[in-house]
Amino acid sequence: MSGGFSAERSQAIRDGLVRLAAARPARRRRWWRAIGLVALGVVAGATGAAFAAGLMPGGPPSSDPSAAAPALPSADADGFAAAPAGVEPGTPIVSLLGTPTSTLVTSRTTIDMSKRPDAATHARVTVICDSAGEVSWGTDPGGNNPTSVCSDTDVQTARGGVWFDFALDAHTDTLYVAPSDGMRATLTIQYLAEVPTRLGVNENGQTYGIDGGPQGAPDLILVAGTNPDGEPVSGYARATDLDAFSPDHAGQPANPDQAVRWQAERDTKYPHGWNIPIFASNGTTVIGTFHIG
């Protein structure tokens, strides 16, 4: 596999990242951060457009499960690499290891992940719904895992596929899967070697890039919106703007009564949501707006 980055490939990856950011309603942003952005990465040697669209990376991985990881960018003492040119800061660089394996699940089950390549740092688990229903899947034996819900329409239109990269350590060797009654799903596991890239830092000392990485949320988070001419634009929204309950309340409610009151105020004043500015990476130049609601 090649670790090179062409301009076309880098743009395809960036376009896919911002499409994902734009596709998630802001009021679900915390789940979006967990499911969407942690899973994002640049695949060394894979097709950028396919990966950026949230699909399994193109190009066959090694057929030898014990194969060493392809060359990855050099990490510093803290385990981070500098983002290559054209790659959004905070995006992990990913290499595929071994051959993906698939399991059809029809009832509560566990899948062994102990026999994996030594270089594996993550397991990418892809879930395809074969019938309507709900399935939780993850590495927490207590059940605090991602959940996928698929309708008949999702299944018929092949929209039931989601994926997530689970971090691996010496104590993580089992995938726990719990479908609802009568639900069928196919889970595919692909092992990965990931090297996280550092967030960017602008001239004002603000961090910028992709949310969800080991460095936490940057001050400026990559989003997609519209420019003053109504055309698509990608840039950065302030994390504080994204986390605000409303334009009138920068924080979150302190108690249930306050939440009900703030919600009523927000629904009355902003029934169609509100816009926040999108900046260039310098955090001062406004290039568009991002709609919340």
PDB file of C-alpha atoms in Angstrom:
ATOM      1  CA  MET A   1       0.000   0.000   0.000  1.00  0.00           C
ATOM      2  CA  SER A   2       1.137   3.502  -0.730  1.00  0.00           C
ATOM      3  CA  GLY A   3       1.018   6.215   1.880  1.00  0.00           C
ATOM      4  CA  GLY A   4       1.153   9.093  -0.620  1.00  0.00           C
ATOM      5  CA  PHE A   5      -1.469  11.814  -0.825  1.00  0.00           C
ATOM      6  CA  SER A   6      -2.536  13.366  -4.109  1.00  0.00           C
ATOM      7  CA  ALA A   7      -4.365  16.680  -4.255  1.00  0.00           C
ATOM      8  CA  GLU A   8      -7.443  14.968  -5.681  1.00  0.00           C
ATOM      9  CA  ARG A   9      -7.441  12.339  -2.950  1.00  0.00           C
ATOM     10  CA  SER A  10      -6.981  14.887  -0.181  1.00  0.00           C
ATOM     11  CA  GLN A  11      -9.874  16.969  -1.520  1.00  0.00           C
ATOM     12  CA  ALA A  12     -12.101  13.887  -1.730  1.00  0.00           C
ATOM     13  CA  ILE A  13     -11.342  13.072   1.889  1.00  0.00           C
ATOM     14  CA  ARG A  14     -12.000  16.634   3.016  1.00  0.00           C
ATOM     15  CA  ASP A  15     -15.262  16.791   1.064  1.00  0.00           C
ATOM     16  CA  GLY A  16     -16.407  13.585   2.718  1.00  0.00           C
ATOM     17  CA  LEU A  17     -15.518  14.810   6.185  1.00  0.00           C
ATOM     18  CA  VAL A  18     -17.482  18.012   5.817  1.00  0.00           C
ATOM     19  CA  ARG A  19     -20.415  16.164   4.214  1.00  0.00           C
ATOM     20  CA  LEU A  20     -20.600  14.034   7.341  1.00  0.00           C
ATOM     21  CA  ALA A  21     -20.443  17.099   9.570  1.00  0.00           C
ATOM     22  CA  ALA A  22     -23.264  18.774   7.645  1.00  0.00           C
ATOM     23  CA  ALA A  23     -25.449  15.676   7.599  1.00  0.00           C
ATOM     24  CA  ARG A  24     -25.840  15.405  11.380  1.00  0.00           C
ATOM     25  CA  PRO A  25     -28.393  17.649  13.140  1.00  0.00           C
ATOM     26  CA  ALA A  26     -26.571  19.873  15.616  1.00  0.00           C
ATOM     27  CA  ARG A  27     -28.822  18.880  18.502  1.00  0.00           C
ATOM     28  CA  ARG A  28     -27.497  15.342  18.110  1.00  0.00           C
ATOM     29  CA  ARG A  29     -23.923  16.569  17.868  1.00  0.00           C
ATOM     30  CA  ARG A  30     -22.570  14.695  20.897  1.00  0.00           C
ATOM     31  CA  TRP A  31     -23.570  11.345  19.353  1.00  0.00           C
ATOM     32  CA  TRP A  32     -22.297  12.609  15.986  1.00  0.00           C
ATOM     33  CA  ARG A  33     -18.925  13.292  17.580  1.00  0.00           C
ATOM     34  CA  ALA A  34     -18.767   9.824  19.095  1.00  0.00           C
ATOM     35  CA  ILE A  35     -19.957   7.881  16.084  1.00  0.00           C
ATOM     36  CA  GLY A  36     -18.915   9.979  13.157  1.00  0.00           C
ATOM     37  CA  LEU A  37     -15.707  11.742  13.883  1.00  0.00           C
ATOM     38  CA  VAL A  38     -13.858   9.212  15.973  1.00  0.00           C
ATOM     39  CA  ALA A  39     -14.356   6.818  13.113  1.00  0.00           C
ATOM     40  CA  LEU A  40     -12.962   9.106  10.476  1.00  0.00           C
ATOM     41  CA  GLY A  41      -9.480   8.652   9.131  1.00  0.00           C
ATOM     42  CA  VAL A  42      -7.271   8.827   6.095  1.00  0.00           C
ATOM     43  CA  VAL A  43      -6.539   5.379   4.731  1.00  0.00           C
ATOM     44  CA  ALA A  44      -3.004   4.796   3.563  1.00  0.00           C
ATOM     45  CA  GLY A  45      -3.323   3.254   0.109  1.00  0.00           C
ATOM     46  CA  ALA A  46      -7.137   3.180   0.040  1.00  0.00           C
ATOM     47  CA  THR A  47      -9.502   5.120  -2.188  1.00  0.00           C
ATOM     48  CA  GLY A  48     -10.047   8.490  -0.564  1.00  0.00           C
ATOM     49  CA  ALA A  49     -13.494   9.115  -2.031  1.00  0.00           C
ATOM     50  CA  ALA A  50     -14.832   5.742  -0.926  1.00  0.00           C
ATOM     51  CA  PHE A  51     -13.481   6.145   2.576  1.00  0.00           C
ATOM     52  CA  ALA A  52     -14.617   9.710   2.950  1.00  0.00           C
ATOM     53  CA  ALA A  53     -18.148   8.693   2.048  1.00  0.00           C
ATOM     54  CA  GLY A  54     -18.230   6.411   5.081  1.00  0.00           C
ATOM     55  CA  LEU A  55     -17.871   3.167   3.162  1.00  0.00           C
ATOM     56  CA  MET A  56     -15.428   0.365   3.789  1.00  0.00           C
ATOM     57  CA  PRO A  57     -12.135   1.481   2.239  1.00  0.00           C
ATOM     58  CA  GLY A  58     -11.513   0.447  -1.326  1.00  0.00           C
ATOM     59  CA  GLY A  59      -8.614  -1.778  -2.308  1.00  0.00           C
ATOM     60  CA  PRO A  60      -8.045  -5.284  -0.955  1.00  0.00           C
ATOM     61  CA  PRO A  61      -6.160  -5.461   2.347  1.00  0.00           C
ATOM     62  CA  SER A  62      -3.442  -8.005   2.940  1.00  0.00           C
ATOM     63  CA  SER A  63      -4.689 -11.589   3.001  1.00  0.00           C
ATOM     64  CA  ASP A  64      -2.191 -12.416   5.750  1.00  0.00           C
ATOM     65  CA  PRO A  65      -3.669 -11.583   9.197  1.00  0.00           C
ATOM     66  CA  SER A  66      -0.183 -11.453  10.684  1.00  0.00           C
ATOM     67  CA  ALA A  67       1.111  -8.999   8.083  1.00  0.00           C
ATOM     68  CA  ALA A  68       2.924  -5.970   9.422  1.00  0.00           C
ATOM     69  CA  ALA A  69       1.244  -2.589   9.109  1.00  0.00           C
ATOM     70  CA  PRO A  70       2.153  -0.549   6.028  1.00  0.00           C
ATOM     71  CA  ALA A  71       4.367   2.449   6.654  1.00  0.00           C
ATOM     72  CA  LEU A  72       2.619   5.151   8.663  1.00  0.00           C
ATOM     73  CA  PRO A  73       3.745   8.711   9.402  1.00  0.00           C
ATOM     74  CA  SER A  74       6.260   8.945  12.222  1.00  0.00           C
ATOM     75  CA  ALA A  75       4.687   9.748  15.575  1.00  0.00           C
ATOM     76  CA  ASP A  76       6.248  11.981  18.198  1.00  0.00           C
ATOM     77  CA  ALA A  77       6.878  11.042  21.830  1.00  0.00           C
ATOM     78  CA  ASP A  78       3.202  11.631  22.621  1.00  0.00           C
ATOM     79  CA  GLY A  79       2.041   9.308  19.836  1.00  0.00           C
ATOM     80  CA  PHE A  80       0.889  11.988  17.389  1.00  0.00           C
ATOM     81  CA  ALA A  81       1.956  12.696  13.815  1.00  0.00           C
ATOM     82  CA  ALA A  82       1.806  15.973  11.952  1.00  0.00           C
ATOM     83  CA  ALA A  83      -1.107  16.018   9.503  1.00  0.00           C
ATOM     84  CA  PRO A  84       0.207  15.617   5.925  1.00  0.00           C
ATOM     85  CA  ALA A  85      -0.554  18.412   3.477  1.00  0.00           C
ATOM     86  CA  GLY A  86      -4.220  18.376   2.498  1.00  0.00           C
ATOM     87  CA  VAL A  87      -5.286  16.256   5.493  1.00  0.00           C
ATOM     88  CA  GLU A  88      -7.491  17.872   8.107  1.00  0.00           C
ATOM     89  CA  PRO A  89      -5.685  18.186  11.468  1.00  0.00           C
ATOM     90  CA  GLY A  90      -6.926  15.674  14.012  1.00  0.00           C
ATOM     91  CA  THR A  91      -7.771  13.067  11.369  1.00  0.00           C
ATOM     92  CA  PRO A  92      -6.131   9.704  12.108  1.00  0.00           C
ATOM     93  CA  ILE A  93      -3.944   8.100   9.454  1.00  0.00           C
ATOM     94  CA  VAL A  94      -5.166   4.528   9.036  1.00  0.00           C
ATOM     95  CA  SER A  95      -3.669   1.338   7.611  1.00  0.00           C
ATOM     96  CA  LEU A  96      -5.721  -1.815   7.087  1.00  0.00           C
ATOM     97  CA  LEU A  97      -4.395  -5.017   8.660  1.00  0.00           C
ATOM     98  CA  GLY A  98      -5.317  -8.548   7.670  1.00  0.00           C
ATOM     99  CA  THR A  99      -8.539  -9.730   6.087  1.00  0.00           C
ATOM    100  CA  PRO A 100     -11.969  -8.500   7.233  1.00  0.00           C
ATOM    101  CA  THR A 101     -14.257 -11.150   8.727  1.00  0.00           C
ATOM    102  CA  SER A 102     -18.070 -11.107   8.737  1.00  0.00           C
ATOM    103  CA  THR A 103     -20.588 -12.660  11.107  1.00  0.00           C
ATOM    104  CA  LEU A 104     -24.368 -12.937  10.689  1.00  0.00           C
ATOM    105  CA  VAL A 105     -26.025 -12.202  14.022  1.00  0.00           C
ATOM    106  CA  THR A 106     -29.605 -13.165  14.852  1.00  0.00           C
ATOM    107  CA  SER A 107     -29.471 -13.178  18.668  1.00  0.00           C
ATOM    108  CA  ARG A 108     -27.360 -11.865  21.527  1.00  0.00           C
ATOM    109  CA  THR A 109     -23.804 -13.052  20.949  1.00  0.00           C
ATOM    110  CA  THR A 110     -20.116 -12.342  21.465  1.00  0.00           C
ATOM    111  CA  ILE A 111     -17.413 -12.257  18.801  1.00  0.00           C
ATOM    112  CA  ASP A 112     -13.818 -13.093  19.728  1.00  0.00           C
ATOM    113  CA  MET A 113     -11.243 -10.462  18.761  1.00  0.00           C
ATOM    114  CA  SER A 114      -8.232 -11.915  20.570  1.00  0.00           C
ATOM    115  CA  LYS A 115      -6.639 -13.371  17.413  1.00  0.00           C
ATOM    116  CA  ARG A 116      -5.685 -10.134  15.722  1.00  0.00           C
ATOM    117  CA  PRO A 117      -2.528  -8.652  14.163  1.00  0.00           C
ATOM    118  CA  ASP A 118      -0.001  -7.492  16.750  1.00  0.00           C
ATOM    119  CA  ALA A 119       0.093  -4.014  15.219  1.00  0.00           C
ATOM    120  CA  ALA A 120      -3.677  -3.488  15.484  1.00  0.00           C
ATOM    121  CA  THR A 121      -4.691  -0.415  17.473  1.00  0.00           C
ATOM    122  CA  HIS A 122      -8.370  -0.373  16.492  1.00  0.00           C
ATOM    123  CA  ALA A 123     -11.114  -2.622  15.175  1.00  0.00           C
ATOM    124  CA  ARG A 124     -13.415  -1.103  12.572  1.00  0.00           C
ATOM    125  CA  VAL A 125     -16.810  -2.729  13.018  1.00  0.00           C
ATOM    126  CA  THR A 126     -19.303  -2.265  10.196  1.00  0.00           C
ATOM    127  CA  VAL A 127     -22.960  -3.134  10.795  1.00  0.00           C
ATOM    128  CA  ILE A 128     -25.302  -3.896   7.904  1.00  0.00           C
ATOM    129  CA  CYS A 129     -28.953  -4.401   8.820  1.00  0.00           C
ATOM    130  CA  ASP A 130     -30.428  -7.437   7.069  1.00  0.00           C
ATOM    131  CA  SER A 131     -33.856  -6.788   8.572  1.00  0.00           C
ATOM    132  CA  ALA A 132     -35.568  -3.971  10.420  1.00  0.00           C
ATOM    133  CA  GLY A 133     -34.872  -3.582  14.110  1.00  0.00           C
ATOM    134  CA  GLU A 134     -32.321  -2.365  16.618  1.00  0.00           C
ATOM    135  CA  VAL A 135     -28.878  -3.712  17.427  1.00  0.00           C
ATOM    136  CA  SER A 136     -26.284  -2.587  19.965  1.00  0.00           C
ATOM    137  CA  TRP A 137     -22.663  -3.477  19.354  1.00  0.00           C
ATOM    138  CA  GLY A 138     -19.402  -2.650  21.047  1.00  0.00           C
ATOM    139  CA  THR A 139     -16.656  -3.660  23.436  1.00  0.00           C
ATOM    140  CA  ASP A 140     -18.352  -2.761  26.735  1.00  0.00           C
ATOM    141  CA  PRO A 141     -19.650  -5.929  28.437  1.00  0.00           C
ATOM    142  CA  GLY A 142     -22.049  -3.763  30.433  1.00  0.00           C
ATOM    143  CA  GLY A 143     -23.868  -2.735  27.273  1.00  0.00           C
ATOM    144  CA  ASN A 144     -22.808   0.919  27.065  1.00  0.00           C
ATOM    145  CA  ASN A 145     -22.278   0.566  23.321  1.00  0.00           C
ATOM    146  CA  PRO A 146     -23.399   2.220  20.068  1.00  0.00           C
ATOM    147  CA  THR A 147     -26.885   1.315  18.859  1.00  0.00           C
ATOM    148  CA  SER A 148     -28.116   1.132  15.270  1.00  0.00           C
ATOM    149  CA  VAL A 149     -31.809   1.379  14.394  1.00  0.00           C
ATOM    150  CA  CYS A 150     -32.913   0.318  10.909  1.00  0.00           C
ATOM    151  CA  SER A 151     -36.315   0.655   9.285  1.00  0.00           C
ATOM    152  CA  ASP A 152     -37.640  -1.460   6.425  1.00  0.00           C
ATOM    153  CA  THR A 153     -36.795   1.443   4.123  1.00  0.00           C
ATOM    154  CA  ASP A 154     -33.199   1.492   5.372  1.00  0.00           C
ATOM    155  CA  VAL A 155     -32.856  -2.209   4.605  1.00  0.00           C
ATOM    156  CA  GLN A 156     -34.501  -1.995   1.178  1.00  0.00           C
ATOM    157  CA  THR A 157     -32.421   0.978   0.093  1.00  0.00           C
ATOM    158  CA  ALA A 158     -29.146  -0.303   1.600  1.00  0.00           C
ATOM    159  CA  ARG A 159     -29.016   2.663   4.001  1.00  0.00           C
ATOM    160  CA  GLY A 160     -28.631   0.463   7.065  1.00  0.00           C
ATOM    161  CA  GLY A 161     -24.829   0.429   7.162  1.00  0.00           C
ATOM    162  CA  VAL A 162     -22.824   2.225   9.857  1.00  0.00           C
ATOM    163  CA  TRP A 163     -19.333   1.748  11.240  1.00  0.00           C
ATOM    164  CA  PHE A 164     -17.187   2.670  14.199  1.00  0.00           C
ATOM    165  CA  ASP A 165     -13.512   2.299  15.126  1.00  0.00           C
ATOM    166  CA  PHE A 166     -13.074   0.747  18.578  1.00  0.00           C
ATOM    167  CA  ALA A 167      -9.756   1.279  20.347  1.00  0.00           C
ATOM    168  CA  LEU A 168      -8.010  -1.947  21.329  1.00  0.00           C
ATOM    169  CA  ASP A 169      -5.850  -2.731  24.343  1.00  0.00           C
ATOM    170  CA  ALA A 170      -4.704  -5.813  26.228  1.00  0.00           C
ATOM    171  CA  HIS A 171      -8.100  -6.105  27.918  1.00  0.00           C
ATOM    172  CA  THR A 172     -10.289  -5.587  24.843  1.00  0.00           C
ATOM    173  CA  ASP A 173     -10.779  -8.880  23.045  1.00  0.00           C
ATOM    174  CA  THR A 174     -14.555  -9.322  22.713  1.00  0.00           C
ATOM    175  CA  LEU A 175     -17.293  -7.645  20.683  1.00  0.00           C
ATOM    176  CA  TYR A 176     -20.723  -7.753  22.325  1.00  0.00           C
ATOM    177  CA  VAL A 177     -23.722  -7.759  19.988  1.00  0.00           C
ATOM    178  CA  ALA A 178     -27.368  -7.550  21.070  1.00  0.00           C
ATOM    179  CA  PRO A 179     -30.043  -7.393  18.336  1.00  0.00           C
ATOM    180  CA  SER A 180     -33.725  -6.907  19.067  1.00  0.00           C
ATOM    181  CA  ASP A 181     -36.073  -9.872  18.697  1.00  0.00           C
ATOM    182  CA  GLY A 182     -36.212 -11.082  15.103  1.00  0.00           C
ATOM    183  CA  MET A 183     -33.579  -8.629  13.904  1.00  0.00           C
ATOM    184  CA  ARG A 184     -30.728  -9.866  11.671  1.00  0.00           C
ATOM    185  CA  ALA A 185     -27.504  -7.976  11.068  1.00  0.00           C
ATOM    186  CA  THR A 186     -24.114  -8.675   9.504  1.00  0.00           C
ATOM    187  CA  LEU A 187     -21.086  -7.390  11.403  1.00  0.00           C
ATOM    188  CA  THR A 188     -17.720  -7.086   9.659  1.00  0.00           C
ATOM    189  CA  ILE A 189     -14.497  -6.554  11.602  1.00  0.00           C
ATOM    190  CA  GLN A 190     -11.460  -4.964   9.944  1.00  0.00           C
ATOM    191  CA  TYR A 191      -8.362  -4.437  12.088  1.00  0.00           C
ATOM    192  CA  LEU A 192      -6.495  -1.160  11.752  1.00  0.00           C
ATOM    193  CA  ALA A 193      -3.280   0.529  12.737  1.00  0.00           C
ATOM    194  CA  GLU A 194      -4.027   4.184  13.457  1.00  0.00           C
ATOM    195  CA  VAL A 195      -1.716   7.113  14.087  1.00  0.00           C
ATOM    196  CA  PRO A 196      -3.567  10.235  15.288  1.00  0.00           C
ATOM    197  CA  THR A 197      -2.576  13.585  13.841  1.00  0.00           C
ATOM    198  CA  ARG A 198      -2.230  16.701  15.919  1.00  0.00           C
ATOM    199  CA  LEU A 199      -4.806  19.449  15.808  1.00  0.00           C
ATOM    200  CA  GLY A 200      -3.752  22.591  14.013  1.00  0.00           C
ATOM    201  CA  VAL A 201      -2.949  25.751  15.965  1.00  0.00           C
ATOM    202  CA  ASN A 202      -3.577  29.140  14.362  1.00  0.00           C
ATOM    203  CA  GLU A 203      -1.769  32.414  14.933  1.00  0.00           C
ATOM    204  CA  ASN A 204      -4.208  33.278  17.717  1.00  0.00           C
ATOM    205  CA  GLY A 205      -3.427  30.116  19.654  1.00  0.00           C
ATOM    206  CA  GLN A 206      -6.745  28.432  18.801  1.00  0.00           C
ATOM    207  CA  THR A 207      -6.782  24.747  17.901  1.00  0.00           C
ATOM    208  CA  TYR A 208      -8.684  23.695  14.794  1.00  0.00           C
ATOM    209  CA  GLY A 209      -9.569  20.495  12.952  1.00  0.00           C
ATOM    210  CA  ILE A 210     -11.665  17.377  13.475  1.00  0.00           C
ATOM    211  CA  ASP A 211     -13.437  16.739  16.765  1.00  0.00           C
ATOM    212  CA  GLY A 212     -13.402  13.370  18.509  1.00  0.00           C
ATOM    213  CA  GLY A 213      -9.692  12.579  18.571  1.00  0.00           C
ATOM    214  CA  PRO A 214      -7.483  11.895  21.595  1.00  0.00           C
ATOM    215  CA  GLN A 215      -6.691  15.600  21.976  1.00  0.00           C
ATOM    216  CA  GLY A 216     -10.374  16.339  22.516  1.00  0.00           C
ATOM    217  CA  ALA A 217     -12.492  19.004  20.877  1.00  0.00           C
ATOM    218  CA  PRO A 218     -10.595  21.799  19.107  1.00  0.00           C
ATOM    219  CA  ASP A 219     -11.577  25.414  19.594  1.00  0.00           C
ATOM    220  CA  LEU A 220     -12.626  25.511  15.922  1.00  0.00           C
ATOM    221  CA  ILE A 221     -14.413  22.436  14.549  1.00  0.00           C
ATOM    222  CA  LEU A 222     -14.667  21.528  10.866  1.00  0.00           C
ATOM    223  CA  VAL A 223     -18.212  21.970   9.511  1.00  0.00           C
ATOM    224  CA  ALA A 224     -19.941  22.544   6.179  1.00  0.00           C
ATOM    225  CA  GLY A 225     -22.372  25.359   5.520  1.00  0.00           C
ATOM    226  CA  THR A 226     -23.115  28.073   2.982  1.00  0.00           C
ATOM    227  CA  ASN A 227     -21.235  31.192   1.956  1.00  0.00           C
ATOM    228  CA  PRO A 228     -22.890  34.624   1.494  1.00  0.00           C
ATOM    229  CA  ASP A 229     -23.799  33.660  -2.094  1.00  0.00           C
ATOM    230  CA  GLY A 230     -25.642  30.546  -0.911  1.00  0.00           C
ATOM    231  CA  GLU A 231     -22.982  28.166  -2.182  1.00  0.00           C
ATOM    232  CA  PRO A 232     -21.502  25.282  -0.144  1.00  0.00           C
ATOM    233  CA  VAL A 233     -18.478  26.160   1.949  1.00  0.00           C
ATOM    234  CA  SER A 234     -16.343  24.300   4.457  1.00  0.00           C
ATOM    235  CA  GLY A 235     -14.662  25.971   7.376  1.00  0.00           C
ATOM    236  CA  TYR A 236     -14.668  26.044  11.139  1.00  0.00           C
ATOM    237  CA  ALA A 237     -17.324  26.774  13.749  1.00  0.00           C
ATOM    238  CA  ARG A 238     -16.450  27.725  17.297  1.00  0.00           C
ATOM    239  CA  ALA A 239     -16.942  24.812  19.680  1.00  0.00           C
ATOM    240  CA  THR A 240     -18.670  27.182  22.083  1.00  0.00           C
ATOM    241  CA  ASP A 241     -21.225  28.090  19.399  1.00  0.00           C
ATOM    242  CA  LEU A 242     -21.885  24.430  18.615  1.00  0.00           C
ATOM    243  CA  ASP A 243     -22.265  23.538  22.290  1.00  0.00           C
ATOM    244  CA  ALA A 244     -24.575  26.431  23.165  1.00  0.00           C
ATOM    245  CA  PHE A 245     -28.131  25.511  24.116  1.00  0.00           C
ATOM    246  CA  SER A 246     -29.360  28.502  22.115  1.00  0.00           C
ATOM    247  CA  PRO A 247     -28.144  31.956  21.065  1.00  0.00           C
ATOM    248  CA  ASP A 248     -29.378  33.179  24.468  1.00  0.00           C
ATOM    249  CA  HIS A 249     -27.755  30.466  26.587  1.00  0.00           C
ATOM    250  CA  ALA A 250     -24.117  29.573  26.024  1.00  0.00           C
ATOM    251  CA  GLY A 251     -24.183  26.684  28.494  1.00  0.00           C
ATOM    252  CA  GLN A 252     -26.531  23.801  29.197  1.00  0.00           C
ATOM    253  CA  PRO A 253     -29.465  23.785  31.668  1.00  0.00           C
ATOM    254  CA  ALA A 254     -28.525  23.170  35.295  1.00  0.00           C
ATOM    255  CA  ASN A 255     -31.690  21.244  36.197  1.00  0.00           C
ATOM    256  CA  PRO A 256     -34.842  19.763  34.599  1.00  0.00           C
ATOM    257  CA  ASP A 257     -37.012  22.795  35.367  1.00  0.00           C
ATOM    258  CA  GLN A 258     -34.529  25.118  33.730  1.00  0.00           C
ATOM    259  CA  ALA A 259     -34.272  22.778  30.752  1.00  0.00           C
ATOM    260  CA  VAL A 260     -38.035  22.880  30.206  1.00  0.00           C
ATOM    261  CA  ARG A 261     -38.083  26.674  30.475  1.00  0.00           C
ATOM    262  CA  TRP A 262     -35.129  27.169  28.139  1.00  0.00           C
ATOM    263  CA  GLN A 263     -36.569  24.702  25.661  1.00  0.00           C
ATOM    264  CA  ALA A 264     -39.860  26.588  25.536  1.00  0.00           C
ATOM    265  CA  GLU A 265     -38.018  29.878  25.037  1.00  0.00           C
ATOM    266  CA  ARG A 266     -35.869  28.406  22.294  1.00  0.00           C
ATOM    267  CA  ASP A 267     -38.811  26.870  20.465  1.00  0.00           C
ATOM    268  CA  THR A 268     -40.667  30.183  20.576  1.00  0.00           C
ATOM    269  CA  LYS A 269     -37.797  32.455  19.529  1.00  0.00           C
ATOM    270  CA  TYR A 270     -36.035  30.103  17.115  1.00  0.00           C
ATOM    271  CA  PRO A 271     -38.645  27.699  15.688  1.00  0.00           C
ATOM    272  CA  HIS A 272     -36.506  27.119  12.606  1.00  0.00           C
ATOM    273  CA  GLY A 273     -33.146  27.069  14.358  1.00  0.00           C
ATOM    274  CA  TRP A 274     -30.381  29.641  14.042  1.00  0.00           C
ATOM    275  CA  ASN A 275     -27.154  30.315  12.195  1.00  0.00           C
ATOM    276  CA  ILE A 276     -23.636  30.521  13.579  1.00  0.00           C
ATOM    277  CA  PRO A 277     -20.592  31.865  11.721  1.00  0.00           C
ATOM    278  CA  ILE A 278     -18.113  29.704   9.851  1.00  0.00           C
ATOM    279  CA  PHE A 279     -14.537  30.949   9.979  1.00  0.00           C
ATOM    280  CA  ALA A 280     -11.324  30.337   8.128  1.00  0.00           C
ATOM    281  CA  SER A 281      -8.730  28.505  10.197  1.00  0.00           C
ATOM    282  CA  ASN A 282      -7.523  31.831  11.622  1.00  0.00           C
ATOM    283  CA  GLY A 283     -10.748  32.017  13.645  1.00  0.00           C
ATOM    284  CA  THR A 284     -11.450  35.619  12.648  1.00  0.00           C
ATOM    285  CA  THR A 285     -12.293  35.675   8.923  1.00  0.00           C
ATOM    286  CA  VAL A 286     -15.987  34.830   8.460  1.00  0.00           C
ATOM    287  CA  ILE A 287     -16.592  32.807   5.286  1.00  0.00           C
ATOM    288  CA  GLY A 288     -20.140  31.529   5.762  1.00  0.00           C
ATOM    289  CA  THR A 289     -22.796  30.268   8.149  1.00  0.00           C
ATOM    290  CA  PHE A 290     -23.715  26.919   9.693  1.00  0.00           C
ATOM    291  CA  HIS A 291     -27.373  26.243  10.526  1.00  0.00           C
ATOM    292  CA  ILE A 292     -28.342  24.678  13.845  1.00  0.00           C
ATOM    293  CA  GLY A 293     -31.827  23.269  14.266  1.00  0.00           C
TER     294      GLY A 293
END
